[in-house]
């Protein structure tokens, strides 16, 4: 059942985050290695049980790739995307939750009451998360669907809570869907820029940086540099080339966090490490 798949990936993400935090960067495992280690600890040396359980879980996830969480886990497991995309999603959700708490404090003389007005909350989300008019309209509809369209205030403590089937409400799902759609839109932009900066299969790094700066005016120079280092697979201390294979550059770049404006990653806070947007991947 989908519930079993959702339960498994929640547990795996939680345990992997704890493992990486304890071991540090040098002891960090890929998701595929950690997945096997998770199964081994769960079932011991019974290889047939490990094979059957992992097959069933992955089959459930494959059948539910329309779900944001299932699809993201599979892509990280298969190495198509980096874990930092998951941690960035977690951070954006925390930003949204903080908007509700901040509004609550402002509306109640600095003392949280557990409630805030929908209007102030949505304005805060728009400003902090950089949402478009269309996105805000969808979030407003989703908020009304959860709390009713007649109320002006809502209790925000379970805004992103999961039910017994590990499903979330309409607002949470819409918010996460928008994160994915924003990434997809930015990926299309990056592909276009790479194509514009490419000659004879090689991307001109200076031209890529110039076009990205022109197209994404709110992105800091340090984050443009992070993009280039990721694309070229060059560490922080390494020298960046003037030209690089366009195909390899695109593949490297698009595996990590891709978003308009400043890059953020909860990975630094949770794991005490340099995020994949800032280091060689």
Tab-separated table of C-alpha atoms in Angstrom, residues 41-211:
chain	number	residue	atom	x	y	z
A	41	UNK	CA	19.723	-3.661	10.058
A	42	UNK	CA	15.988	-4.196	9.786
A	43	UNK	CA	16.129	-7.821	8.649
A	44	UNK	CA	19.637	-9.017	9.525
A	45	UNK	CA	21.292	-11.499	7.201
A	46	UNK	CA	18.059	-12.795	5.669
A	47	UNK	CA	18.843	-11.786	2.088
A	48	UNK	CA	15.599	-13.182	0.715
A	49	UNK	CA	13.585	-11.078	3.164
A	50	UNK	CA	15.639	-7.984	2.324
A	51	UNK	CA	15.074	-8.571	-1.390
A	52	UNK	CA	11.348	-9.108	-0.991
A	53	UNK	CA	10.765	-6.131	1.300
A	54	UNK	CA	12.847	-3.696	-0.763
A	55	UNK	CA	11.213	-4.889	-3.987
A	56	UNK	CA	7.745	-4.339	-2.551
A	57	UNK	CA	8.560	-0.879	-1.210
A	58	UNK	CA	10.162	0.259	-4.461
A	59	UNK	CA	7.255	-1.137	-6.452
A	60	UNK	CA	4.839	0.918	-4.358
A	61	UNK	CA	6.921	4.051	-4.878
A	62	UNK	CA	7.157	3.418	-8.623
A	63	UNK	CA	3.360	3.155	-8.807
A	64	UNK	CA	3.030	6.492	-7.016
A	65	UNK	CA	5.541	8.708	-8.789
A	66	UNK	CA	2.756	11.292	-9.132
A	67	UNK	CA	3.301	11.877	-5.405
A	68	UNK	CA	6.004	14.481	-4.694
A	69	UNK	CA	7.594	12.559	-1.821
A	70	UNK	CA	7.651	9.180	-3.560
A	71	UNK	CA	9.066	10.601	-6.788
A	72	UNK	CA	11.789	12.617	-5.069
A	73	UNK	CA	12.952	9.687	-2.951
A	74	UNK	CA	13.238	7.435	-5.995
A	75	UNK	CA	15.261	10.002	-7.930
A	76	UNK	CA	17.630	10.498	-5.000
A	77	UNK	CA	17.917	6.725	-4.519
A	78	UNK	CA	18.823	6.247	-8.201
A	79	UNK	CA	21.323	9.119	-8.119
A	80	UNK	CA	19.366	11.323	-10.516
A	81	UNK	CA	19.047	14.099	-7.916
A	82	UNK	CA	21.041	15.038	-4.822
A	83	UNK	CA	19.718	14.849	-1.281
A	84	UNK	CA	20.032	18.617	-0.937
A	85	UNK	CA	16.849	18.979	-2.973
A	86	UNK	CA	14.989	17.178	-0.199
A	87	UNK	CA	16.637	19.306	2.495
A	88	UNK	CA	15.831	22.459	0.564
A	89	UNK	CA	12.176	21.402	0.430
A	90	UNK	CA	12.248	20.859	4.201
A	91	UNK	CA	13.688	24.354	4.653
A	92	UNK	CA	11.027	25.965	2.482
A	93	UNK	CA	8.311	24.237	4.506
A	94	UNK	CA	9.920	25.531	7.707
A	95	UNK	CA	9.977	29.032	6.200
A	96	UNK	CA	6.249	28.750	5.553
A	97	UNK	CA	5.586	27.560	9.098
A	98	UNK	CA	7.653	30.442	10.463
A	99	UNK	CA	5.456	32.855	8.512
A	100	UNK	CA	2.439	31.649	10.496
A	101	UNK	CA	4.267	31.948	13.825
A	102	UNK	CA	5.576	35.429	13.001
A	103	UNK	CA	2.092	36.601	11.998
A	104	UNK	CA	0.663	35.139	15.193
A	105	UNK	CA	3.158	37.066	17.326
A	106	UNK	CA	2.525	40.322	15.470
A	107	UNK	CA	-1.221	39.941	15.844
A	108	UNK	CA	-1.089	39.024	19.543
A	109	UNK	CA	1.428	41.457	21.039
A	110	UNK	CA	4.371	39.103	20.709
A	111	UNK	CA	2.716	36.178	22.506
A	112	UNK	CA	1.870	33.186	20.278
A	113	UNK	CA	-1.762	32.083	20.456
A	114	UNK	CA	-1.647	29.240	17.963
A	115	UNK	CA	-3.765	31.201	15.490
A	116	UNK	CA	-3.186	33.842	12.830
A	117	UNK	CA	-5.251	35.510	10.139
A	118	UNK	CA	-5.253	33.986	6.679
A	119	UNK	CA	-4.671	37.322	4.969
A	120	UNK	CA	-1.535	38.237	6.948
A	121	UNK	CA	-0.187	34.707	6.658
A	122	UNK	CA	-0.613	34.625	2.882
A	123	UNK	CA	1.024	38.037	2.516
A	124	UNK	CA	3.982	36.805	4.576
A	125	UNK	CA	4.304	33.643	2.468
A	126	UNK	CA	4.210	35.714	-0.717
A	127	UNK	CA	7.007	37.978	0.494
A	128	UNK	CA	9.225	35.334	2.096
A	129	UNK	CA	8.805	32.607	-0.513
A	130	UNK	CA	8.597	34.812	-3.615
A	131	UNK	CA	5.265	33.478	-4.830
A	132	UNK	CA	3.526	34.725	-7.955
A	133	UNK	CA	-0.063	36.009	-8.081
A	134	UNK	CA	-1.248	32.735	-9.589
A	135	UNK	CA	0.581	30.692	-6.965
A	136	UNK	CA	-0.899	32.783	-4.156
A	137	UNK	CA	-4.378	32.312	-5.567
A	138	UNK	CA	-3.932	28.535	-5.515
A	139	UNK	CA	-2.519	28.606	-1.982
A	140	UNK	CA	-5.440	30.772	-0.829
A	141	UNK	CA	-7.942	28.311	-2.312
A	142	UNK	CA	-6.095	25.410	-0.678
A	143	UNK	CA	-6.077	27.154	2.705
A	144	UNK	CA	-9.842	27.714	2.433
A	145	UNK	CA	-10.313	24.066	1.498
A	146	UNK	CA	-8.565	22.999	4.706
A	147	UNK	CA	-9.964	25.531	7.183
A	148	UNK	CA	-13.170	26.710	5.497
A	149	UNK	CA	-13.743	29.806	3.372
A	150	UNK	CA	-15.819	31.585	6.033
A	151	UNK	CA	-13.089	31.836	8.650
A	152	UNK	CA	-10.520	34.644	8.771
A	153	UNK	CA	-8.236	32.949	11.315
A	154	UNK	CA	-6.832	29.422	11.451
A	155	UNK	CA	-4.849	27.182	13.795
A	156	UNK	CA	-1.555	26.553	12.075
A	157	UNK	CA	-0.028	23.850	14.285
A	158	UNK	CA	-1.005	21.077	11.846
A	159	UNK	CA	-0.491	22.995	8.627
A	160	UNK	CA	1.953	20.365	7.329
A	161	UNK	CA	0.956	17.489	9.610
A	162	UNK	CA	0.438	13.987	8.226
A	163	UNK	CA	-2.538	11.751	8.869
A	164	UNK	CA	-2.357	8.032	9.687
A	165	UNK	CA	-1.786	7.278	6.000
A	166	UNK	CA	1.099	9.785	5.818
A	167	UNK	CA	-0.961	12.078	3.592
A	168	UNK	CA	-1.108	15.851	4.038
A	169	UNK	CA	-3.838	18.424	3.555
A	170	UNK	CA	-4.561	20.404	0.382
A	171	UNK	CA	-2.445	23.381	1.409
A	172	UNK	CA	0.641	21.294	2.186
A	173	UNK	CA	0.352	19.364	-1.073
A	174	UNK	CA	-0.118	22.565	-3.105
A	175	UNK	CA	2.873	24.199	-1.424
A	176	UNK	CA	5.120	21.202	-2.166
A	177	UNK	CA	3.804	20.933	-5.730
A	178	UNK	CA	4.784	24.559	-6.276
A	179	UNK	CA	8.322	23.865	-5.070
A	180	UNK	CA	8.638	21.147	-7.709
A	181	UNK	CA	7.078	23.284	-10.445
A	182	UNK	CA	9.390	26.190	-9.606
A	183	UNK	CA	12.361	23.867	-9.911
A	184	UNK	CA	11.145	22.513	-13.256
A	185	UNK	CA	10.684	26.027	-14.611
A	186	UNK	CA	14.149	27.069	-13.481
A	187	UNK	CA	15.660	23.909	-14.965
A	188	UNK	CA	14.155	24.847	-18.326
A	189	UNK	CA	15.761	28.275	-18.016
A	190	UNK	CA	19.145	26.789	-17.142
A	191	UNK	CA	18.997	24.430	-20.117
A	192	UNK	CA	18.247	27.379	-22.381
A	193	UNK	CA	21.159	29.382	-20.963
A	194	UNK	CA	23.542	26.444	-21.335
A	195	UNK	CA	22.480	26.059	-24.965
A	196	UNK	CA	23.053	29.776	-25.597
A	197	UNK	CA	26.527	29.589	-24.059
A	198	UNK	CA	27.586	26.426	-25.912
A	199	UNK	CA	29.869	26.224	-28.926
A	200	UNK	CA	31.001	22.922	-30.452
A	201	UNK	CA	29.753	20.983	-27.439
A	202	UNK	CA	31.607	23.162	-24.941
A	203	UNK	CA	29.925	25.670	-22.638
A	204	UNK	CA	31.670	29.036	-22.273
A	205	UNK	CA	31.681	29.548	-18.504
A	206	UNK	CA	31.912	33.344	-18.641
A	207	UNK	CA	28.968	33.540	-21.046
A	208	UNK	CA	26.912	31.166	-18.908
A	209	UNK	CA	27.492	33.333	-15.834
A	210	UNK	CA	26.633	36.503	-17.733
A	211	UNK	CA	23.394	35.091	-19.166
